[in-house]
Backbone as CSV, one residue per row, in Angstrom:
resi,resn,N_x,N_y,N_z,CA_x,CA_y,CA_z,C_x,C_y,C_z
1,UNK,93.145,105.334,62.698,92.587,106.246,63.692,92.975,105.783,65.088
2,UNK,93.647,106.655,65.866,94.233,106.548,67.348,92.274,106.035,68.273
3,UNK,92.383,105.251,69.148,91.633,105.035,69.981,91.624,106.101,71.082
4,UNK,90.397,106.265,71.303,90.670,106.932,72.864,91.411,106.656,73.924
5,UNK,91.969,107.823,74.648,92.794,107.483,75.606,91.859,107.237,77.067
6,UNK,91.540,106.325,77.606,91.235,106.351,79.012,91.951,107.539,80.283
7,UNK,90.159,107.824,80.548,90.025,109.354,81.088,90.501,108.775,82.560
8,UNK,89.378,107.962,82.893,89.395,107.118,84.915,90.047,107.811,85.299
9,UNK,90.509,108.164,85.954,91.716,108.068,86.965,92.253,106.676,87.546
10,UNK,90.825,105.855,88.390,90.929,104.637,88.669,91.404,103.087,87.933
11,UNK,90.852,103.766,86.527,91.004,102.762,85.808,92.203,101.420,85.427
12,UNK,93.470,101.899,85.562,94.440,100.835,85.940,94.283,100.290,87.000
13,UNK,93.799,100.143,87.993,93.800,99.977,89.204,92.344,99.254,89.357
14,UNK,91.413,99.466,88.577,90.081,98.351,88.521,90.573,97.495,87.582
15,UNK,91.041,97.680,86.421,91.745,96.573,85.147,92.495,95.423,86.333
16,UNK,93.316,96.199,87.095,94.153,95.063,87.986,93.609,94.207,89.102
17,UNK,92.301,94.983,89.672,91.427,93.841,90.080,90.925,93.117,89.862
18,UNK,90.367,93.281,88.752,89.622,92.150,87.964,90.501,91.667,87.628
19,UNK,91.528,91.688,86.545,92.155,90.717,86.215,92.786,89.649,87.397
20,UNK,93.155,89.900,88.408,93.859,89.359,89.499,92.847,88.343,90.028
21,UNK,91.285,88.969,90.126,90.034,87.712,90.455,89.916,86.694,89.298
22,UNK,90.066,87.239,87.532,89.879,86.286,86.640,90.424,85.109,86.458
23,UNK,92.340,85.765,86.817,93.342,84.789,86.569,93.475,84.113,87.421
24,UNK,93.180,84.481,89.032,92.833,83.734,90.279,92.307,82.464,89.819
25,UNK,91.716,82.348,88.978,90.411,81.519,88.716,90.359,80.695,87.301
26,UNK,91.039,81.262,86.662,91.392,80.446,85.564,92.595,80.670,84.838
27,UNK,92.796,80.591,83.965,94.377,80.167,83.273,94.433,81.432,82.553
28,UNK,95.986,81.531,82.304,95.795,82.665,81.478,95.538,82.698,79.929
29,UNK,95.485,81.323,79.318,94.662,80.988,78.273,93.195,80.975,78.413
30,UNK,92.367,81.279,79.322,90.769,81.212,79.025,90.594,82.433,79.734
31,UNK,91.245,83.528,80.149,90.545,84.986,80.431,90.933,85.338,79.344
32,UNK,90.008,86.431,78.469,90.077,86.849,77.483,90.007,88.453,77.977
33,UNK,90.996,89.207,77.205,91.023,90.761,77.244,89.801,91.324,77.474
34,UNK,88.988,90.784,76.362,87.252,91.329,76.394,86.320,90.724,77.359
35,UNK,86.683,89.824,78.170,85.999,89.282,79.725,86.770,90.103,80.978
36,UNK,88.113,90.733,80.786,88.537,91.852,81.502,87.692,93.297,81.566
37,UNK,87.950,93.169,80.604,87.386,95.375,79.943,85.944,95.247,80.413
38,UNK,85.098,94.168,80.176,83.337,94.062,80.516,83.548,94.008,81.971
39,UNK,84.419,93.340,82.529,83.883,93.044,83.931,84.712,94.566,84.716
40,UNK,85.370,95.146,84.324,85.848,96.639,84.647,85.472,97.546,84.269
41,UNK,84.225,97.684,83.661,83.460,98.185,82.510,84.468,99.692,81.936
42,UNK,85.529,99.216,81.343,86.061,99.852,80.150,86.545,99.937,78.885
43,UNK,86.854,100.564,78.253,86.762,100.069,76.858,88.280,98.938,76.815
44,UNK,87.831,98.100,75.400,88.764,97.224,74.723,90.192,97.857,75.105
45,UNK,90.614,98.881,74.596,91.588,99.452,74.176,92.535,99.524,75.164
46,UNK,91.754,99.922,76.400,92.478,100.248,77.879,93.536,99.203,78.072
47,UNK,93.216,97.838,78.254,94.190,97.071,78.300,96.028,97.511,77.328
48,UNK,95.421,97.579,76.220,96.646,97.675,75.302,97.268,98.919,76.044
49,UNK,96.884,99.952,76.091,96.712,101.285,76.708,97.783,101.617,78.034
50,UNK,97.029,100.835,78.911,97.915,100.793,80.237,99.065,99.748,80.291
51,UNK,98.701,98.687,79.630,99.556,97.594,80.002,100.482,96.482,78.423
52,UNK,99.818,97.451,76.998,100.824,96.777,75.942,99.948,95.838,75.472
53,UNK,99.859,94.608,76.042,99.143,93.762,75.828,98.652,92.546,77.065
54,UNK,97.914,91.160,76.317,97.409,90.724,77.700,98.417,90.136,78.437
55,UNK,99.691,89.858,77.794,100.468,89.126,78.382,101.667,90.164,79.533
56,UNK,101.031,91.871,79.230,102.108,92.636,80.258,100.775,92.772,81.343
57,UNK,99.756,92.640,80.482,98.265,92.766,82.078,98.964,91.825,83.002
58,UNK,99.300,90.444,82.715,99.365,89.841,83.493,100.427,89.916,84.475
59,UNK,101.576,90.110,83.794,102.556,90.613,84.199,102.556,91.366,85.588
60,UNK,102.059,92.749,85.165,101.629,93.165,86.422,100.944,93.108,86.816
61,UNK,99.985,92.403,87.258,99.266,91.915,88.289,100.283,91.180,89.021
62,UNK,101.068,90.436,88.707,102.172,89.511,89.890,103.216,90.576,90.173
63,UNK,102.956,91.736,89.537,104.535,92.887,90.428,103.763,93.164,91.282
64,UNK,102.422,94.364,90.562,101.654,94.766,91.936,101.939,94.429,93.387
65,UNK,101.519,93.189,93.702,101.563,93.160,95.028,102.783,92.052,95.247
66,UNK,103.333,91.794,94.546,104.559,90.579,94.869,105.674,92.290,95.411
67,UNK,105.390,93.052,94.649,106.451,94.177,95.422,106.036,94.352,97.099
68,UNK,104.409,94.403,96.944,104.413,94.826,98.327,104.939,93.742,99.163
69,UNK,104.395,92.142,98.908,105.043,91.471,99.899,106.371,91.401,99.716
70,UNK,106.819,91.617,98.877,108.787,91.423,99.369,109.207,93.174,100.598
71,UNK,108.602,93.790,99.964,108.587,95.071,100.740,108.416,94.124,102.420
72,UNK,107.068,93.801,102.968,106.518,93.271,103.957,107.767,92.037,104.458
73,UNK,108.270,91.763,103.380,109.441,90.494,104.023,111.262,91.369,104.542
74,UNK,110.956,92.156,103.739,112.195,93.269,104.326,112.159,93.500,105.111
75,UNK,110.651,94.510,105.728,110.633,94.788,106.979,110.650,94.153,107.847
76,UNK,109.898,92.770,107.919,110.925,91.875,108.755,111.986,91.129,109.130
77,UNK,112.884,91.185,108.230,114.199,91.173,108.150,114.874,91.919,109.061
78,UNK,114.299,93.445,108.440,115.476,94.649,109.694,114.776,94.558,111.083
79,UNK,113.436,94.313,110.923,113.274,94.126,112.621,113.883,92.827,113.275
80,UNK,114.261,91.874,112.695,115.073,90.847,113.073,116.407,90.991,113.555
81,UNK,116.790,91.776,112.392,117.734,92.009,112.666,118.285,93.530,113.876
82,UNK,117.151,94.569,113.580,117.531,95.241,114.894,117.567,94.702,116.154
83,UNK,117.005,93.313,116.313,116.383,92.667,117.881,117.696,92.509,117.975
84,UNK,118.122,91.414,117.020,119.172,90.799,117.355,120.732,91.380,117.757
85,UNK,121.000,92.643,116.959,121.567,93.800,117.361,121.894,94.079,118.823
86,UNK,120.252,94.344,119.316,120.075,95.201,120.540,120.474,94.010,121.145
87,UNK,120.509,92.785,121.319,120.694,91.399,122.142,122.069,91.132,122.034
88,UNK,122.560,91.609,121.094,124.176,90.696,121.063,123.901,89.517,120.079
89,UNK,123.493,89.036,119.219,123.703,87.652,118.607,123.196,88.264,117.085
90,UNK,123.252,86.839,116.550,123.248,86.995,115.245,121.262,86.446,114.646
91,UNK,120.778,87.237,113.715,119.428,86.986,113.475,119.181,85.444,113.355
92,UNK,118.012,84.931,114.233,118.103,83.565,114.239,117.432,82.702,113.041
93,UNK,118.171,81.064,112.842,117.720,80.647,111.507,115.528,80.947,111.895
94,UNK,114.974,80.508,112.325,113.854,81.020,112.929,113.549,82.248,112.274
95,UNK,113.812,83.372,112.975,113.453,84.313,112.338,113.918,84.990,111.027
96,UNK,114.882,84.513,110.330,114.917,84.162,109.087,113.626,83.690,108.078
97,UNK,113.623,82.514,108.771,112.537,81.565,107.848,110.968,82.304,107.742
98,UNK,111.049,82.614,109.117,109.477,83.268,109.531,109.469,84.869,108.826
99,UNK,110.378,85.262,108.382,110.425,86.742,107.683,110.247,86.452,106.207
100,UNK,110.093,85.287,105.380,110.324,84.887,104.370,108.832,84.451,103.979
101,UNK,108.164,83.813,105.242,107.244,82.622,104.862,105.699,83.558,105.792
102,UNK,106.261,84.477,106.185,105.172,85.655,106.971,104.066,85.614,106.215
103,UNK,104.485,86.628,105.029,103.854,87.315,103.980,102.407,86.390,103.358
104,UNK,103.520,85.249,102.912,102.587,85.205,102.028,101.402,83.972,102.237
105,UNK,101.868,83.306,103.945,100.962,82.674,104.846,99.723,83.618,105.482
106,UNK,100.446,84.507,105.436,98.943,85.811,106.295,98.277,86.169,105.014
107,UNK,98.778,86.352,104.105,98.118,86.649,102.507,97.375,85.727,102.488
108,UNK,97.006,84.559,102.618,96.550,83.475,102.235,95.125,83.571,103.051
109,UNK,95.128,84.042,103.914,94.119,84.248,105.274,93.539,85.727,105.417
110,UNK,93.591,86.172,104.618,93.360,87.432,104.286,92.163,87.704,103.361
111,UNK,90.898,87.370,103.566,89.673,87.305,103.031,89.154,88.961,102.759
112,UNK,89.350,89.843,104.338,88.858,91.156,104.327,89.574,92.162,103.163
113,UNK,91.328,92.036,103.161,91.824,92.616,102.411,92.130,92.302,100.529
114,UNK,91.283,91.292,100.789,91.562,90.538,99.497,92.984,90.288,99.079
115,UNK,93.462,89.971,99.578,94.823,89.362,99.404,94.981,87.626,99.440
116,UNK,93.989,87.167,99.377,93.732,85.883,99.232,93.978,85.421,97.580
117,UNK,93.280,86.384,97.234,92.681,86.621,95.913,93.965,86.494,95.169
118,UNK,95.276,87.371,95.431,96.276,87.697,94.440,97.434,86.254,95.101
119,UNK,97.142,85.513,96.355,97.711,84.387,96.603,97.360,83.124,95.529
120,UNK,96.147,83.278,95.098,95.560,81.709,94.057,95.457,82.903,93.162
121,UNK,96.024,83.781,92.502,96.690,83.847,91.187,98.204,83.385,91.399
122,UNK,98.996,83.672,92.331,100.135,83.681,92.325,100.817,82.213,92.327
123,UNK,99.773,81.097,92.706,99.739,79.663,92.527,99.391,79.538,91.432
124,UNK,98.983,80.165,90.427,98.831,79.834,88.930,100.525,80.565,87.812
125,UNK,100.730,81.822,88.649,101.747,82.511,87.997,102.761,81.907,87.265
126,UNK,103.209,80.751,88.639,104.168,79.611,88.674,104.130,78.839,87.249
127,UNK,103.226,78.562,87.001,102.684,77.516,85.686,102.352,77.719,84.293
128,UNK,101.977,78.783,84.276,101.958,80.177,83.255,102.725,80.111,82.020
129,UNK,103.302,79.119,81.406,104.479,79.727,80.597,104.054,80.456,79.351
130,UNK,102.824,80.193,79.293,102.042,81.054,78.173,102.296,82.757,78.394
131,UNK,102.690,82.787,79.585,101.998,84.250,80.042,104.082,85.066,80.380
132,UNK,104.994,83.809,79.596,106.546,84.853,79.536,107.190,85.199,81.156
133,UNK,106.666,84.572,82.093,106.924,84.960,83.631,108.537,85.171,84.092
134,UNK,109.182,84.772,83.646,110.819,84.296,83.821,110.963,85.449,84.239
135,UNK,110.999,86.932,83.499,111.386,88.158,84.055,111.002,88.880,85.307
136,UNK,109.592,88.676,85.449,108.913,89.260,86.236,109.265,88.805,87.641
137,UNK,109.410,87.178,87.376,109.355,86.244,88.423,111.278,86.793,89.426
138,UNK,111.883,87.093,88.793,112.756,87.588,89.492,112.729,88.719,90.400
139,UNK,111.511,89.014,90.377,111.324,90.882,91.534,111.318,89.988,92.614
140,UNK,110.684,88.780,92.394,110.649,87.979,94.046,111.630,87.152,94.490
141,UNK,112.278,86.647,93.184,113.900,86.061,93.619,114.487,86.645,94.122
142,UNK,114.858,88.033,93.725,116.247,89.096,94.080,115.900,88.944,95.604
143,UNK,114.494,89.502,96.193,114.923,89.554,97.577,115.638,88.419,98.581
144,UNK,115.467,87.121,98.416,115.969,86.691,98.700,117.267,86.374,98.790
145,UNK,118.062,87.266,98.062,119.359,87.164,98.129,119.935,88.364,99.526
146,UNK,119.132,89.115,100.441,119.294,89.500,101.012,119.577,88.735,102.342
147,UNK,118.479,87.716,102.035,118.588,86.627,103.398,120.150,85.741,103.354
148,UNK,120.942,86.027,102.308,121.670,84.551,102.506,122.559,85.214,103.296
149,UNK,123.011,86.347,103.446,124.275,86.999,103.949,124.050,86.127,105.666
150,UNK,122.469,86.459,106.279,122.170,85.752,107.534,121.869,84.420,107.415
151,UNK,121.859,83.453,106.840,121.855,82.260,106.376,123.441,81.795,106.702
152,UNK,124.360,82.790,105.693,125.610,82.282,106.184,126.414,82.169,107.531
153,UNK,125.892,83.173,107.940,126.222,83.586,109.443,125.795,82.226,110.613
154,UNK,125.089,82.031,109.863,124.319,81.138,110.881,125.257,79.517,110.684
155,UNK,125.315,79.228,109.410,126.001,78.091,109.635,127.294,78.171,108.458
156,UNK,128.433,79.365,108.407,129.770,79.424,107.661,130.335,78.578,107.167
157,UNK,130.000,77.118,106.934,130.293,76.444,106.071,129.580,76.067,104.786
158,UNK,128.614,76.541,105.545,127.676,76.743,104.094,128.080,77.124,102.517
159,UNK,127.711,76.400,101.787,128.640,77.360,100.294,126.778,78.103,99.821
160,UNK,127.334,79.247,99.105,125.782,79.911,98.621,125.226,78.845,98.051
161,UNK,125.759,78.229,96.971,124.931,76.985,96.298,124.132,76.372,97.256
162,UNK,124.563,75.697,98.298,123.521,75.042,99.479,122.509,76.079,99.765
163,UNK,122.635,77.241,100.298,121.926,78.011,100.841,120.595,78.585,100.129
164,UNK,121.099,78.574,98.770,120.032,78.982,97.721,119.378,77.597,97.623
165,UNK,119.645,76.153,97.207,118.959,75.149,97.793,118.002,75.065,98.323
166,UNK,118.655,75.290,99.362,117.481,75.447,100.812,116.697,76.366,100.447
167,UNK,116.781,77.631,100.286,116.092,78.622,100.085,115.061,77.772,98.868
168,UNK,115.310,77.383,97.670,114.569,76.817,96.586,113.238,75.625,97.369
169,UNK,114.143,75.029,97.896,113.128,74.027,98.957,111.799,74.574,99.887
170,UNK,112.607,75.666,100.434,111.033,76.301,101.460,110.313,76.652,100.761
171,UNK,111.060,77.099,99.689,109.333,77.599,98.559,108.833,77.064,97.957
172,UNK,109.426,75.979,98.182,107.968,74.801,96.855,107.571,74.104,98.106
173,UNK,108.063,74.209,99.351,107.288,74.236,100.499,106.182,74.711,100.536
174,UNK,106.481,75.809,100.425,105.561,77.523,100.747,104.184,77.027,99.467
175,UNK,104.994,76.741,98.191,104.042,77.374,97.200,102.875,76.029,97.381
176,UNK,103.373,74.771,98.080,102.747,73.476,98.101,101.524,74.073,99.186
177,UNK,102.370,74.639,99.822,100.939,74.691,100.868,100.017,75.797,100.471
178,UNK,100.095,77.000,100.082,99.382,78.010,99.577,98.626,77.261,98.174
179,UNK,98.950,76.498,97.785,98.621,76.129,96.115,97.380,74.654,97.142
180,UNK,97.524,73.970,97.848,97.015,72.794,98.032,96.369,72.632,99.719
181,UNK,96.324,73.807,100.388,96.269,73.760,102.269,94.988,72.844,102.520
182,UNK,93.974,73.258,101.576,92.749,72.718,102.297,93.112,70.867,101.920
183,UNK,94.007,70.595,100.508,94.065,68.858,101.395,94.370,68.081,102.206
184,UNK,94.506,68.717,103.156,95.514,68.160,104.823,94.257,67.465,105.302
185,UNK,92.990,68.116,104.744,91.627,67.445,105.560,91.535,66.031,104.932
186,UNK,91.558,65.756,103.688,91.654,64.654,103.037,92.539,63.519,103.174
187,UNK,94.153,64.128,103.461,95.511,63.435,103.312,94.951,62.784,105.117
188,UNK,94.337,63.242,105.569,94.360,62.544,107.011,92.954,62.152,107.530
189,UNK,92.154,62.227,106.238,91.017,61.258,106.626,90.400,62.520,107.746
190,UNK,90.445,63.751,107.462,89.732,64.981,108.537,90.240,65.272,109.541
191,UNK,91.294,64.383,109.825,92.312,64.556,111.268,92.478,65.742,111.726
192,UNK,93.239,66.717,110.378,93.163,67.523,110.639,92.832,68.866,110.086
193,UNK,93.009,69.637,111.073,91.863,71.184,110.341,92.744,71.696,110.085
194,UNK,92.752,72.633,109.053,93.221,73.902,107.993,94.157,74.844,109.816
195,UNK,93.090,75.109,110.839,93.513,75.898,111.978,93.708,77.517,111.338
196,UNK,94.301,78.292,112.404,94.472,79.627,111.840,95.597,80.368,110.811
197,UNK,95.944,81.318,110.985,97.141,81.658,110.072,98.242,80.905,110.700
198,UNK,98.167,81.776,112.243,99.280,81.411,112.953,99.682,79.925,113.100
199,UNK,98.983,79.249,113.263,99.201,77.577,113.178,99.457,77.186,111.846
200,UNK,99.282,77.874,110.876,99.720,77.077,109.693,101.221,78.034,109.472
201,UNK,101.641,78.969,109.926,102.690,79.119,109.924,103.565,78.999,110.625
202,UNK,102.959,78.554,112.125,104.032,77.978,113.062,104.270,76.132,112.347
203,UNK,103.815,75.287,111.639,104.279,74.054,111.491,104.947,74.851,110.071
204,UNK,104.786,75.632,109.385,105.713,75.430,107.862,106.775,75.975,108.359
205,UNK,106.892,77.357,109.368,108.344,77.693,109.362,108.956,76.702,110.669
206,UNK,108.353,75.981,111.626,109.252,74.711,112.208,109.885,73.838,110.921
207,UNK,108.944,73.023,109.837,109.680,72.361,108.932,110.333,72.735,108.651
208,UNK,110.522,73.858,107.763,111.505,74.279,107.258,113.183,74.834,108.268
209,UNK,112.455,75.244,109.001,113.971,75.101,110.041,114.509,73.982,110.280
210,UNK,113.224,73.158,110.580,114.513,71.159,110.908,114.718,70.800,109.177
211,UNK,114.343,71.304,108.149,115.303,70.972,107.278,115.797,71.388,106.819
212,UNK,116.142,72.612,106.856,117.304,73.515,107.224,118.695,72.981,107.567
């Protein structure tokens, strides 16, 4: 006997909140399908329904919004690159780095929009191998292959191999600090404070430019 089909309208779209707060929060071995469907109050089935099984739930939950921020890292790309246009020069390593490392530093600080929320899943995504990520995990690789064309520009001896490097480096940069920010209070004995978005993204995209 066929299960009912889910009527909602909303209903993919509450499945993906909750799941995104569960997995936020724990592994994708201890959320269970049936601690999803209760806390979205819909039936069992929905999961299989919208999303196959638990391992495509999860799935998308990291496209969901990993599209929007690569979307959000494009657009600053072409505004980089229109400045630089209108100026005469070439997009700077700077605003490179800062179009890359924007997103998902303001995501992180983002309490009202809940986008905090899908940042400490996305520090678990990484680790996941239970949960098949390899495929998915490329919607957020590819964009970066947009940046190297201005990467090269910037320093033409570069071979792509280096450049992707580097590129590999800022993000376990990136993912170190989004995955671990509040121990800076500890690593320095309270020295120093967490500060705002903008300060935690003006010292990651300076590092990453001097090692660059």
């Amino acid at each position: 006997m066929k299960s009912k089909k889910p009527t909602r309208p909303d209903t993919r779209e509450r499945i993906l909140d909750v799941s995104e707060e569960l997995f936020a929060n724990g592994s994708f071995a201890s959320v269970s399908v049936r601690s999803v469907t209760s806390r979205a109050d819909v039936n069992l089935s929905a999961v299989n329904y919208y999303f196959g099984s638990k391992q495509g739930l999860f799935q998308a939950v990291y496209v969901r919004r990993a599209t929007q921020m690569n979307h959000e890292r494009v657009h600053l790309l072409h505004e980089a690159e229109e400045k630089a246009q209108a100026e005469g020069r070439n997009v700077s390593l700077r605003e490179l780095v800062s179009a890359m490392l924007t997103p998902p530093i303001f995501w992180l600080c983002d309490e009202e929009k809940g986008f905090s929320v899908y940042i400490r899943f996305l520090a678990r995504a990484y680790l996941e191998e239970a949960s098949d990520m390899d495929n998915v995990l490329r919607q957020e690789v590819d964009v970066f292959d947009r940046f190297v064309p201005f990467f090269k520009k910037i320093d033409p001896e570069l071979s792509e191999e280096d450049i992707y490097w580097r590129i590999h480096f800022m993000m376990g940069v990136m993912h170190h600090t989004i995955n671990h920010l509040d121990r800076i209070s500890i690593l320095s004995h309270k020295a120093c404070k967490r500060g705002s978005r903008e300060e935690i993204l003006e010292r990651l995209v300076k590092f990453c430019c001097d090692g660059f």
